[in-house]
Amino acid sequence: MTRDRTEPSGLVADRLRADGGFDRVLDQPALVAAALDSLDDVFYVYDTDAKLVAWNRRLNDVFDRTDEELRGTPAEEFFVDADRERVQAAVAEVFDRGETSVEARVETAGPAVRFQLTGHRLVDDDGAVVGFSGIGRDVTVEHEQSVRLSLQNERLESFASVVSHDLRNPLQVAIGLVDLERDERDSDRLGRVAGALDRMDRIVSDVLTVARDGSDLEDPTSVSLAAVARDAWGTVDTGSATLDVRTQTSVEGDPDRLDRLFANLFRNSVEHGSTSSRPGADDAVEHGSSDGADGDGVTVSVVDTERGFAVEDDGVGIAPDERERVFDAGVSRTADGTGFGLDIVRTVAEAHGWTVTAAESETGGAAFEFDLGLLDPSADDD
C-alpha cells in the first residue's frame, strides 16, 4: 500500500507536530513539512530508542511504505543484514559523540541502494537528549564510479608493469644488438631498424607516463617556471634551437611532471617548428617534416600572460583546424612521432587545475597557452 498523494498538507503537519515536535520551535510546521518533502534526500528523526518518529516524503518513496508502516521502525531494520551492525554502531556513536556518518545498503522497492547517512544528536530546552536527526543521500552512482576507477587504476598499473618489464626489457636488448651490429657493418636497412626501435622505445616511455601519472597531485610544492623550464631544456636534444625564458611566475605543482610538460613542448617545437620549412607551412604541419629535427633556427620562448604563461616558438605553426586535435592521444604531426607528447602536456596541465590551448604566436609559430585561473587585471572591479 502506497501513501495517498492527495493527503492534505495539514495531515502532514499533524504528523510532524505529534511525532517530531516542530510546533515547539516553529510557527509554521506545515511549511517545514512541505520543505522537507521537496528534498531529493531522505530526512529522518529517531527517538532515544532509535525508532523512527518523523520523516519526509522521500522515505515513503524509497521503501514504498505508508506512514503507518514506517512509524516506529528501528533504524537498522531498513538496511541489509550485512550492514545492520554498522548502522547500530553509528546510532551508538551519535548518542555518545553527538554526530556520526556511515554508508549502508538498503533493500528498496527496486534495486539495492547505497546511502550515505548522517546523524546529529537532538536535545530539548533543558539539554536532555530526545533523539537524533539526519539526512540519507543516495550515493550508489558515486560508489560505483569509485569502484570502476579503482579497477581501472589496477588495470593501468598491471598494464604499466607489463609494458615496463615484458616489453621494454626485450626492446632494450634488441636496440643493443642492432647498435653492436651497426658498429661492425652499418647499412641503410639497419639504420631504419634502429630508427623504428628508437621510436618504439619512446612510445613505451610515453605510454608508461600516461598509465602511471594520476589525475591528482600529491604534495605540491612551490615551483619556479623559469627554473624548471631551463632544467627541462637541458634534457632535450635541441640542436641549434635557442631558449628565451621571460617568465617570473611561480606555481604550486609537481616539479617532475612540470619538467615533462616543458620537455614535451620543447621537443614539439624543435621537431615541428623548423624555420627553414616556413614556405608551405601548412603542408609541413599536416604531413610532418623531419627537416626541423635539429631545431634549425627555432627560438622557443616561455613568457607570462594575463591568465598564466605560454610556450611559443617562431616556427611554422599549427594549422587552425589542427589546434584542438593535436592534444589527442595517438595523433602525431610527423611520421616518427609517438602521438603522446601533447596528450601528456594536457594531462599534466589538468592535474594542476589548468587548461591549455594551442594558438598562433606573434611570429606566426606555435603557441601553447596555459590558463592558471588567474584574475584578469583588465576586468572591471565591479
PDB file of N, CA, C and O in Angstrom, residues 222-292:
ATOM      1  N   SER A 222      56.134  24.751  -4.195  1.00  0.00           N
ATOM      2  CA  SER A 222      56.310  25.969  -4.979  1.00  0.00           C
ATOM      3  C   SER A 222      57.380  25.731  -6.047  1.00  0.00           C
ATOM      4  O   SER A 222      58.485  25.278  -5.744  1.00  0.00           O
ATOM      5  N   VAL A 223      57.025  26.020  -7.291  1.00  0.00           N
ATOM      6  CA  VAL A 223      57.919  25.741  -8.420  1.00  0.00           C
ATOM      7  C   VAL A 223      58.083  27.007  -9.247  1.00  0.00           C
ATOM      8  O   VAL A 223      57.096  27.644  -9.628  1.00  0.00           O
ATOM      9  N   SER A 224      59.323  27.376  -9.537  1.00  0.00           N
ATOM     10  CA  SER A 224      59.617  28.481 -10.439  1.00  0.00           C
ATOM     11  C   SER A 224      59.565  27.955 -11.868  1.00  0.00           C
ATOM     12  O   SER A 224      60.322  27.056 -12.238  1.00  0.00           O
ATOM     13  N   LEU A 225      58.676  28.500 -12.681  1.00  0.00           N
ATOM     14  CA  LEU A 225      58.564  28.038 -14.064  1.00  0.00           C
ATOM     15  C   LEU A 225      59.853  28.298 -14.846  1.00  0.00           C
ATOM     16  O   LEU A 225      60.236  27.497 -15.699  1.00  0.00           O
ATOM     17  N   ALA A 226      60.504  29.403 -14.558  1.00  0.00           N
ATOM     18  CA  ALA A 226      61.752  29.711 -15.259  1.00  0.00           C
ATOM     19  C   ALA A 226      62.808  28.641 -14.981  1.00  0.00           C
ATOM     20  O   ALA A 226      63.502  28.161 -15.886  1.00  0.00           O
ATOM     21  N   ALA A 227      62.920  28.244 -13.705  1.00  0.00           N
ATOM     22  CA  ALA A 227      63.928  27.251 -13.332  1.00  0.00           C
ATOM     23  C   ALA A 227      63.622  25.891 -13.943  1.00  0.00           C
ATOM     24  O   ALA A 227      64.509  25.225 -14.502  1.00  0.00           O
ATOM     25  N   VAL A 228      62.363  25.450 -13.848  1.00  0.00           N
ATOM     26  CA  VAL A 228      62.032  24.128 -14.362  1.00  0.00           C
ATOM     27  C   VAL A 228      62.121  24.114 -15.886  1.00  0.00           C
ATOM     28  O   VAL A 228      62.490  23.097 -16.492  1.00  0.00           O
ATOM     29  N   ALA A 229      61.823  25.233 -16.541  1.00  0.00           N
ATOM     30  CA  ALA A 229      61.931  25.299 -17.996  1.00  0.00           C
ATOM     31  C   ALA A 229      63.389  25.164 -18.445  1.00  0.00           C
ATOM     32  O   ALA A 229      63.699  24.428 -19.386  1.00  0.00           O
ATOM     33  N   ARG A 230      64.297  25.865 -17.758  1.00  0.00           N
ATOM     34  CA  ARG A 230      65.719  25.774 -18.127  1.00  0.00           C
ATOM     35  C   ARG A 230      66.260  24.366 -17.873  1.00  0.00           C
ATOM     36  O   ARG A 230      67.062  23.847 -18.665  1.00  0.00           O
ATOM     37  N   ASP A 231      65.820  23.745 -16.783  1.00  0.00           N
ATOM     38  CA  ASP A 231      66.262  22.381 -16.498  1.00  0.00           C
ATOM     39  C   ASP A 231      65.759  21.418 -17.573  1.00  0.00           C
ATOM     40  O   ASP A 231      66.503  20.535 -18.037  1.00  0.00           O
ATOM     41  N   ALA A 232      64.499  21.574 -17.976  1.00  0.00           N
ATOM     42  CA  ALA A 232      63.928  20.689 -18.994  1.00  0.00           C
ATOM     43  C   ALA A 232      64.621  20.869 -20.338  1.00  0.00           C
ATOM     44  O   ALA A 232      64.830  19.901 -21.077  1.00  0.00           O
ATOM     45  N   TRP A 233      65.005  22.087 -20.659  1.00  0.00           N
ATOM     46  CA  TRP A 233      65.682  22.359 -21.933  1.00  0.00           C
ATOM     47  C   TRP A 233      66.987  21.558 -22.029  1.00  0.00           C
ATOM     48  O   TRP A 233      67.341  21.061 -23.086  1.00  0.00           O
ATOM     49  N   GLY A 234      67.638  21.402 -20.895  1.00  0.00           N
ATOM     50  CA  GLY A 234      68.901  20.666 -20.893  1.00  0.00           C
ATOM     51  C   GLY A 234      68.736  19.173 -21.108  1.00  0.00           C
ATOM     52  O   GLY A 234      69.717  18.476 -21.380  1.00  0.00           O
ATOM     53  N   THR A 235      67.523  18.654 -20.986  1.00  0.00           N
ATOM     54  CA  THR A 235      67.299  17.214 -21.167  1.00  0.00           C
ATOM     55  C   THR A 235      66.829  16.861 -22.568  1.00  0.00           C
ATOM     56  O   THR A 235      66.667  15.687 -22.887  1.00  0.00           O
ATOM     57  N   VAL A 236      66.583  17.870 -23.411  1.00  0.00           N
ATOM     58  CA  VAL A 236      66.043  17.654 -24.754  1.00  0.00           C
ATOM     59  C   VAL A 236      67.141  17.895 -25.791  1.00  0.00           C
ATOM     60  O   VAL A 236      67.948  18.814 -25.649  1.00  0.00           O
ATOM     61  N   ASP A 237      67.168  17.064 -26.825  1.00  0.00           N
ATOM     62  CA  ASP A 237      68.109  17.262 -27.932  1.00  0.00           C
ATOM     63  C   ASP A 237      67.591  18.417 -28.776  1.00  0.00           C
ATOM     64  O   ASP A 237      66.752  18.241 -29.662  1.00  0.00           O
ATOM     65  N   THR A 238      68.087  19.632 -28.487  1.00  0.00           N
ATOM     66  CA  THR A 238      67.537  20.836 -29.110  1.00  0.00           C
ATOM     67  C   THR A 238      68.335  21.323 -30.306  1.00  0.00           C
ATOM     68  O   THR A 238      67.927  22.295 -30.966  1.00  0.00           O
ATOM     69  N   GLY A 239      69.459  20.674 -30.618  1.00  0.00           N
ATOM     70  CA  GLY A 239      70.231  21.058 -31.791  1.00  0.00           C
ATOM     71  C   GLY A 239      70.610  22.519 -31.756  1.00  0.00           C
ATOM     72  O   GLY A 239      71.157  23.027 -30.782  1.00  0.00           O
ATOM     73  N   SER A 240      70.290  23.235 -32.840  1.00  0.00           N
ATOM     74  CA  SER A 240      70.651  24.650 -32.945  1.00  0.00           C
ATOM     75  C   SER A 240      69.543  25.581 -32.473  1.00  0.00           C
ATOM     76  O   SER A 240      69.624  26.791 -32.654  1.00  0.00           O
ATOM     77  N   ALA A 241      68.485  25.029 -31.863  1.00  0.00           N
ATOM     78  CA  ALA A 241      67.398  25.864 -31.340  1.00  0.00           C
ATOM     79  C   ALA A 241      67.880  26.637 -30.123  1.00  0.00           C
ATOM     80  O   ALA A 241      68.849  26.252 -29.464  1.00  0.00           O
ATOM     81  N   THR A 242      67.204  27.751 -29.820  1.00  0.00           N
ATOM     82  CA  THR A 242      67.572  28.566 -28.669  1.00  0.00           C
ATOM     83  C   THR A 242      66.358  28.751 -27.759  1.00  0.00           C
ATOM     84  O   THR A 242      65.205  28.726 -28.208  1.00  0.00           O
ATOM     85  N   LEU A 243      66.632  28.957 -26.472  1.00  0.00           N
ATOM     86  CA  LEU A 243      65.582  29.132 -25.472  1.00  0.00           C
ATOM     87  C   LEU A 243      65.604  30.554 -24.943  1.00  0.00           C
ATOM     88  O   LEU A 243      66.659  31.089 -24.606  1.00  0.00           O
ATOM     89  N   ASP A 244      64.420  31.169 -24.880  1.00  0.00           N
ATOM     90  CA  ASP A 244      64.271  32.525 -24.355  1.00  0.00           C
ATOM     91  C   ASP A 244      63.244  32.475 -23.224  1.00  0.00           C
ATOM     92  O   ASP A 244      62.043  32.332 -23.461  1.00  0.00           O
ATOM     93  N   VAL A 245      63.720  32.558 -21.968  1.00  0.00           N
ATOM     94  CA  VAL A 245      62.835  32.472 -20.807  1.00  0.00           C
ATOM     95  C   VAL A 245      62.535  33.868 -20.301  1.00  0.00           C
ATOM     96  O   VAL A 245      63.430  34.600 -19.871  1.00  0.00           O
ATOM     97  N   ARG A 246      61.227  34.234 -20.337  1.00  0.00           N
ATOM     98  CA  ARG A 246      60.812  35.557 -19.871  1.00  0.00           C
ATOM     99  C   ARG A 246      59.590  35.435 -18.959  1.00  0.00           C
ATOM    100  O   ARG A 246      58.619  36.161 -19.102  1.00  0.00           O
ATOM    101  N   THR A 247      59.663  34.520 -18.018  1.00  0.00           N
ATOM    102  CA  THR A 247      58.574  34.349 -17.066  1.00  0.00           C
ATOM    103  C   THR A 247      59.094  34.516 -15.642  1.00  0.00           C
ATOM    104  O   THR A 247      60.222  34.126 -15.334  1.00  0.00           O
ATOM    105  N   GLN A 248      58.282  35.124 -14.822  1.00  0.00           N
ATOM    106  CA  GLN A 248      58.595  35.274 -13.403  1.00  0.00           C
ATOM    107  C   GLN A 248      57.546  34.570 -12.536  1.00  0.00           C
ATOM    108  O   GLN A 248      57.467  34.791 -11.335  1.00  0.00           O
ATOM    109  N   THR A 249      56.762  33.692 -13.160  1.00  0.00           N
ATOM    110  CA  THR A 249      55.659  33.021 -12.470  1.00  0.00           C
ATOM    111  C   THR A 249      56.148  31.827 -11.663  1.00  0.00           C
ATOM    112  O   THR A 249      56.974  31.045 -12.134  1.00  0.00           O
ATOM    113  N   SER A 250      55.622  31.700 -10.471  1.00  0.00           N
ATOM    114  CA  SER A 250      55.823  30.508  -9.651  1.00  0.00           C
ATOM    115  C   SER A 250      54.451  29.890  -9.385  1.00  0.00           C
ATOM    116  O   SER A 250      53.450  30.604  -9.243  1.00  0.00           O
ATOM    117  N   VAL A 251      54.393  28.572  -9.338  1.00  0.00           N
ATOM    118  CA  VAL A 251      53.132  27.871  -9.147  1.00  0.00           C
ATOM    119  C   VAL A 251      53.291  26.813  -8.061  1.00  0.00           C
ATOM    120  O   VAL A 251      54.407  26.439  -7.692  1.00  0.00           O
ATOM    121  N   GLU A 252      52.150  26.330  -7.552  1.00  0.00           N
ATOM    122  CA  GLU A 252      52.151  25.178  -6.674  1.00  0.00           C
ATOM    123  C   GLU A 252      51.956  23.947  -7.547  1.00  0.00           C
ATOM    124  O   GLU A 252      50.918  23.805  -8.196  1.00  0.00           O
ATOM    125  N   GLY A 253      52.976  23.084  -7.606  1.00  0.00           N
ATOM    126  CA  GLY A 253      52.856  21.949  -8.506  1.00  0.00           C
ATOM    127  C   GLY A 253      53.878  20.867  -8.238  1.00  0.00           C
ATOM    128  O   GLY A 253      54.592  20.878  -7.239  1.00  0.00           O
ATOM    129  N   ASP A 254      53.935  19.934  -9.179  1.00  0.00           N
ATOM    130  CA  ASP A 254      54.847  18.794  -9.124  1.00  0.00           C
ATOM    131  C   ASP A 254      56.017  19.087 -10.049  1.00  0.00           C
ATOM    132  O   ASP A 254      55.831  19.118 -11.279  1.00  0.00           O
ATOM    133  N   PRO A 255      57.215  19.307  -9.534  1.00  0.00           N
ATOM    134  CA  PRO A 255      58.355  19.659 -10.384  1.00  0.00           C
ATOM    135  C   PRO A 255      58.644  18.613 -11.462  1.00  0.00           C
ATOM    136  O   PRO A 255      58.975  18.971 -12.597  1.00  0.00           O
ATOM    137  N   ASP A 256      58.540  17.324 -11.124  1.00  0.00           N
ATOM    138  CA  ASP A 256      58.849  16.280 -12.098  1.00  0.00           C
ATOM    139  C   ASP A 256      57.863  16.296 -13.258  1.00  0.00           C
ATOM    140  O   ASP A 256      58.249  16.166 -14.434  1.00  0.00           O
ATOM    141  N   ARG A 257      56.578  16.449 -12.950  1.00  0.00           N
ATOM    142  CA  ARG A 257      55.582  16.448 -14.015  1.00  0.00           C
ATOM    143  C   ARG A 257      55.667  17.733 -14.846  1.00  0.00           C
ATOM    144  O   ARG A 257      55.436  17.711 -16.062  1.00  0.00           O
ATOM    145  N   LEU A 258      55.997  18.837 -14.215  1.00  0.00           N
ATOM    146  CA  LEU A 258      56.184  20.075 -14.971  1.00  0.00           C
ATOM    147  C   LEU A 258      57.418  19.989 -15.859  1.00  0.00           C
ATOM    148  O   LEU A 258      57.447  20.556 -16.958  1.00  0.00           O
ATOM    149  N   ASP A 259      58.437  19.264 -15.402  1.00  0.00           N
ATOM    150  CA  ASP A 259      59.618  19.036 -16.230  1.00  0.00           C
ATOM    151  C   ASP A 259      59.227  18.292 -17.510  1.00  0.00           C
ATOM    152  O   ASP A 259      59.686  18.638 -18.608  1.00  0.00           O
ATOM    153  N   ARG A 260      58.359  17.273 -17.381  1.00  0.00           N
ATOM    154  CA  ARG A 260      57.897  16.532 -18.556  1.00  0.00           C
ATOM    155  C   ARG A 260      57.061  17.425 -19.468  1.00  0.00           C
ATOM    156  O   ARG A 260      57.140  17.324 -20.692  1.00  0.00           O
ATOM    157  N   LEU A 261      56.238  18.291 -18.853  1.00  0.00           N
ATOM    158  CA  LEU A 261      55.421  19.207 -19.658  1.00  0.00           C
ATOM    159  C   LEU A 261      56.295  20.084 -20.545  1.00  0.00           C
ATOM    160  O   LEU A 261      56.083  20.170 -21.760  1.00  0.00           O
ATOM    161  N   PHE A 262      57.297  20.732 -19.946  1.00  0.00           N
ATOM    162  CA  PHE A 262      58.167  21.609 -20.736  1.00  0.00           C
ATOM    163  C   PHE A 262      59.007  20.816 -21.734  1.00  0.00           C
ATOM    164  O   PHE A 262      59.183  21.245 -22.888  1.00  0.00           O
ATOM    165  N   ALA A 263      59.528  19.663 -21.317  1.00  0.00           N
ATOM    166  CA  ALA A 263      60.354  18.863 -22.220  1.00  0.00           C
ATOM    167  C   ALA A 263      59.558  18.457 -23.456  1.00  0.00           C
ATOM    168  O   ALA A 263      60.068  18.513 -24.591  1.00  0.00           O
ATOM    169  N   ASN A 264      58.301  18.057 -23.276  1.00  0.00           N
ATOM    170  CA  ASN A 264      57.482  17.654 -24.415  1.00  0.00           C
ATOM    171  C   ASN A 264      57.173  18.834 -25.326  1.00  0.00           C
ATOM    172  O   ASN A 264      57.148  18.700 -26.554  1.00  0.00           O
ATOM    173  N   LEU A 265      56.923  19.996 -24.728  1.00  0.00           N
ATOM    174  CA  LEU A 265      56.662  21.179 -25.545  1.00  0.00           C
ATOM    175  C   LEU A 265      57.916  21.610 -26.305  1.00  0.00           C
ATOM    176  O   LEU A 265      57.839  21.986 -27.488  1.00  0.00           O
ATOM    177  N   PHE A 266      59.068  21.578 -25.657  1.00  0.00           N
ATOM    178  CA  PHE A 266      60.313  21.941 -26.331  1.00  0.00           C
ATOM    179  C   PHE A 266      60.604  20.966 -27.475  1.00  0.00           C
ATOM    180  O   PHE A 266      60.997  21.373 -28.576  1.00  0.00           O
ATOM    181  N   ARG A 267      60.423  19.683 -27.203  1.00  0.00           N
ATOM    182  CA  ARG A 267      60.656  18.676 -28.236  1.00  0.00           C
ATOM    183  C   ARG A 267      59.713  18.895 -29.420  1.00  0.00           C
ATOM    184  O   ARG A 267      60.094  18.754 -30.578  1.00  0.00           O
ATOM    185  N   ASN A 268      58.469  19.267 -29.119  1.00  0.00           N
ATOM    186  CA  ASN A 268      57.499  19.528 -30.181  1.00  0.00           C
ATOM    187  C   ASN A 268      57.952  20.691 -31.058  1.00  0.00           C
ATOM    188  O   ASN A 268      57.881  20.626 -32.288  1.00  0.00           O
ATOM    189  N   SER A 269      58.434  21.771 -30.431  1.00  0.00           N
ATOM    190  CA  SER A 269      58.888  22.937 -31.193  1.00  0.00           C
ATOM    191  C   SER A 269      60.101  22.609 -32.041  1.00  0.00           C
ATOM    192  O   SER A 269      60.209  23.015 -33.207  1.00  0.00           O
ATOM    193  N   VAL A 270      61.047  21.861 -31.456  1.00  0.00           N
ATOM    194  CA  VAL A 270      62.276  21.527 -32.174  1.00  0.00           C
ATOM    195  C   VAL A 270      61.996  20.597 -33.358  1.00  0.00           C
ATOM    196  O   VAL A 270      62.541  20.765 -34.457  1.00  0.00           O
ATOM    197  N   GLU A 271      61.117  19.629 -33.164  1.00  0.00           N
ATOM    198  CA  GLU A 271      60.863  18.630 -34.203  1.00  0.00           C
ATOM    199  C   GLU A 271      59.924  19.129 -35.291  1.00  0.00           C
ATOM    200  O   GLU A 271      59.993  18.686 -36.429  1.00  0.00           O
ATOM    201  N   HIS A 272      59.017  20.082 -34.941  1.00  0.00           N
ATOM    202  CA  HIS A 272      57.997  20.502 -35.904  1.00  0.00           C
ATOM    203  C   HIS A 272      58.127  21.943 -36.363  1.00  0.00           C
ATOM    204  O   HIS A 272      57.409  22.350 -37.276  1.00  0.00           O
ATOM    205  N   GLY A 273      59.015  22.718 -35.739  1.00  0.00           N
ATOM    206  CA  GLY A 273      58.991  24.149 -35.985  1.00  0.00           C
ATOM    207  C   GLY A 273      60.112  24.706 -36.818  1.00  0.00           C
ATOM    208  O   GLY A 273      60.418  25.892 -36.701  1.00  0.00           O
ATOM    209  N   SER A 274      60.764  23.908 -37.645  1.00  0.00           N
ATOM    210  CA  SER A 274      61.903  24.384 -38.428  1.00  0.00           C
ATOM    211  C   SER A 274      61.539  25.615 -39.244  1.00  0.00           C
ATOM    212  O   SER A 274      60.607  25.613 -40.032  1.00  0.00           O
ATOM    213  N   THR A 275      62.277  26.713 -39.039  1.00  0.00           N
ATOM    214  CA  THR A 275      62.008  27.935 -39.799  1.00  0.00           C
ATOM    215  C   THR A 275      62.347  27.762 -41.270  1.00  0.00           C
ATOM    216  O   THR A 275      61.828  28.475 -42.119  1.00  0.00           O
ATOM    217  N   SER A 276      63.202  26.804 -41.592  1.00  0.00           N
ATOM    218  CA  SER A 276      63.525  26.570 -42.997  1.00  0.00           C
ATOM    219  C   SER A 276      62.362  25.957 -43.738  1.00  0.00           C
ATOM    220  O   SER A 276      62.353  25.909 -44.958  1.00  0.00           O
ATOM    221  N   SER A 277      61.344  25.500 -42.995  1.00  0.00           N
ATOM    222  CA  SER A 277      60.181  24.894 -43.618  1.00  0.00           C
ATOM    223  C   SER A 277      59.026  25.871 -43.748  1.00  0.00           C
ATOM    224  O   SER A 277      57.927  25.484 -44.114  1.00  0.00           O
ATOM    225  N   ARG A 278      59.279  27.183 -43.447  1.00  0.00           N
ATOM    226  CA  ARG A 278      58.175  28.125 -43.437  1.00  0.00           C
ATOM    227  C   ARG A 278      57.442  28.186 -44.764  1.00  0.00           C
ATOM    228  O   ARG A 278      56.214  28.233 -44.783  1.00  0.00           O
ATOM    229  N   PRO A 279      58.047  28.206 -45.926  1.00  0.00           N
ATOM    230  CA  PRO A 279      57.275  28.157 -47.160  1.00  0.00           C
ATOM    231  C   PRO A 279      56.471  26.859 -47.196  1.00  0.00           C
ATOM    232  O   PRO A 279      57.009  25.778 -47.011  1.00  0.00           O
ATOM    233  N   GLY A 280      55.170  26.987 -47.454  1.00  0.00           N
ATOM    234  CA  GLY A 280      54.328  25.796 -47.441  1.00  0.00           C
ATOM    235  C   GLY A 280      54.157  25.273 -46.040  1.00  0.00           C
ATOM    236  O   GLY A 280      54.157  24.072 -45.801  1.00  0.00           O
ATOM    237  N   ALA A 281      54.023  26.173 -45.057  1.00  0.00           N
ATOM    238  CA  ALA A 281      53.992  25.748 -43.654  1.00  0.00           C
ATOM    239  C   ALA A 281      52.861  24.790 -43.361  1.00  0.00           C
ATOM    240  O   ALA A 281      53.028  23.827 -42.635  1.00  0.00           O
ATOM    241  N   ASP A 282      51.684  25.037 -43.950  1.00  0.00           N
ATOM    242  CA  ASP A 282      50.544  24.163 -43.662  1.00  0.00           C
ATOM    243  C   ASP A 282      50.832  22.736 -44.067  1.00  0.00           C
ATOM    244  O   ASP A 282      50.468  21.784 -43.382  1.00  0.00           O
ATOM    245  N   ASP A 283      51.513  22.563 -45.211  1.00  0.00           N
ATOM    246  CA  ASP A 283      51.835  21.212 -45.661  1.00  0.00           C
ATOM    247  C   ASP A 283      52.803  20.543 -44.703  1.00  0.00           C
ATOM    248  O   ASP A 283      52.680  19.363 -44.380  1.00  0.00           O
ATOM    249  N   ALA A 284      53.777  21.317 -44.181  1.00  0.00           N
ATOM    250  CA  ALA A 284      54.746  20.742 -43.240  1.00  0.00           C
ATOM    251  C   ALA A 284      54.057  20.325 -41.958  1.00  0.00           C
ATOM    252  O   ALA A 284      54.393  19.303 -41.373  1.00  0.00           O
ATOM    253  N   VAL A 285      53.074  21.093 -41.522  1.00  0.00           N
ATOM    254  CA  VAL A 285      52.384  20.775 -40.279  1.00  0.00           C
ATOM    255  C   VAL A 285      51.513  19.545 -40.441  1.00  0.00           C
ATOM    256  O   VAL A 285      51.492  18.657 -39.611  1.00  0.00           O
ATOM    257  N   GLU A 286      50.783  19.464 -41.543  1.00  0.00           N
ATOM    258  CA  GLU A 286      49.832  18.372 -41.696  1.00  0.00           C
ATOM    259  C   GLU A 286      50.508  17.051 -42.006  1.00  0.00           C
ATOM    260  O   GLU A 286      50.063  16.004 -41.570  1.00  0.00           O
ATOM    261  N   HIS A 287      51.564  17.090 -42.748  1.00  0.00           N
ATOM    262  CA  HIS A 287      52.182  15.835 -43.179  1.00  0.00           C
ATOM    263  C   HIS A 287      53.460  15.509 -42.427  1.00  0.00           C
ATOM    264  O   HIS A 287      53.970  14.395 -42.522  1.00  0.00           O
ATOM    265  N   GLY A 288      53.967  16.484 -41.679  1.00  0.00           N
ATOM    266  CA  GLY A 288      55.163  16.221 -40.894  1.00  0.00           C
ATOM    267  C   GLY A 288      56.415  16.466 -41.708  1.00  0.00           C
ATOM    268  O   GLY A 288      56.460  16.266 -42.919  1.00  0.00           O
ATOM    269  N   SER A 289      57.459  16.901 -41.044  1.00  0.00           N
ATOM    270  CA  SER A 289      58.725  17.155 -41.717  1.00  0.00           C
ATOM    271  C   SER A 289      59.854  16.843 -40.770  1.00  0.00           C
ATOM    272  O   SER A 289      59.832  17.242 -39.620  1.00  0.00           O
ATOM    273  N   SER A 290      60.827  16.133 -41.218  1.00  0.00           N
ATOM    274  CA  SER A 290      61.991  15.816 -40.393  1.00  0.00           C
ATOM    275  C   SER A 290      63.065  16.873 -40.512  1.00  0.00           C
ATOM    276  O   SER A 290      64.087  16.801 -39.852  1.00  0.00           O
ATOM    277  N   ASP A 291      62.809  17.914 -41.395  1.00  0.00           N
ATOM    278  CA  ASP A 291      63.835  18.932 -41.594  1.00  0.00           C
ATOM    279  C   ASP A 291      64.138  19.695 -40.320  1.00  0.00           C
ATOM    280  O   ASP A 291      65.233  20.198 -40.126  1.00  0.00           O
ATOM    281  N   GLY A 292      63.104  19.787 -39.430  1.00  0.00           N
ATOM    282  CA  GLY A 292      63.304  20.573 -38.222  1.00  0.00           C
ATOM    283  C   GLY A 292      63.766  19.761 -37.043  1.00  0.00           C
ATOM    284  O   GLY A 292      63.759  20.241 -35.921  1.00  0.00           O
TER     285      GLY A 292
END
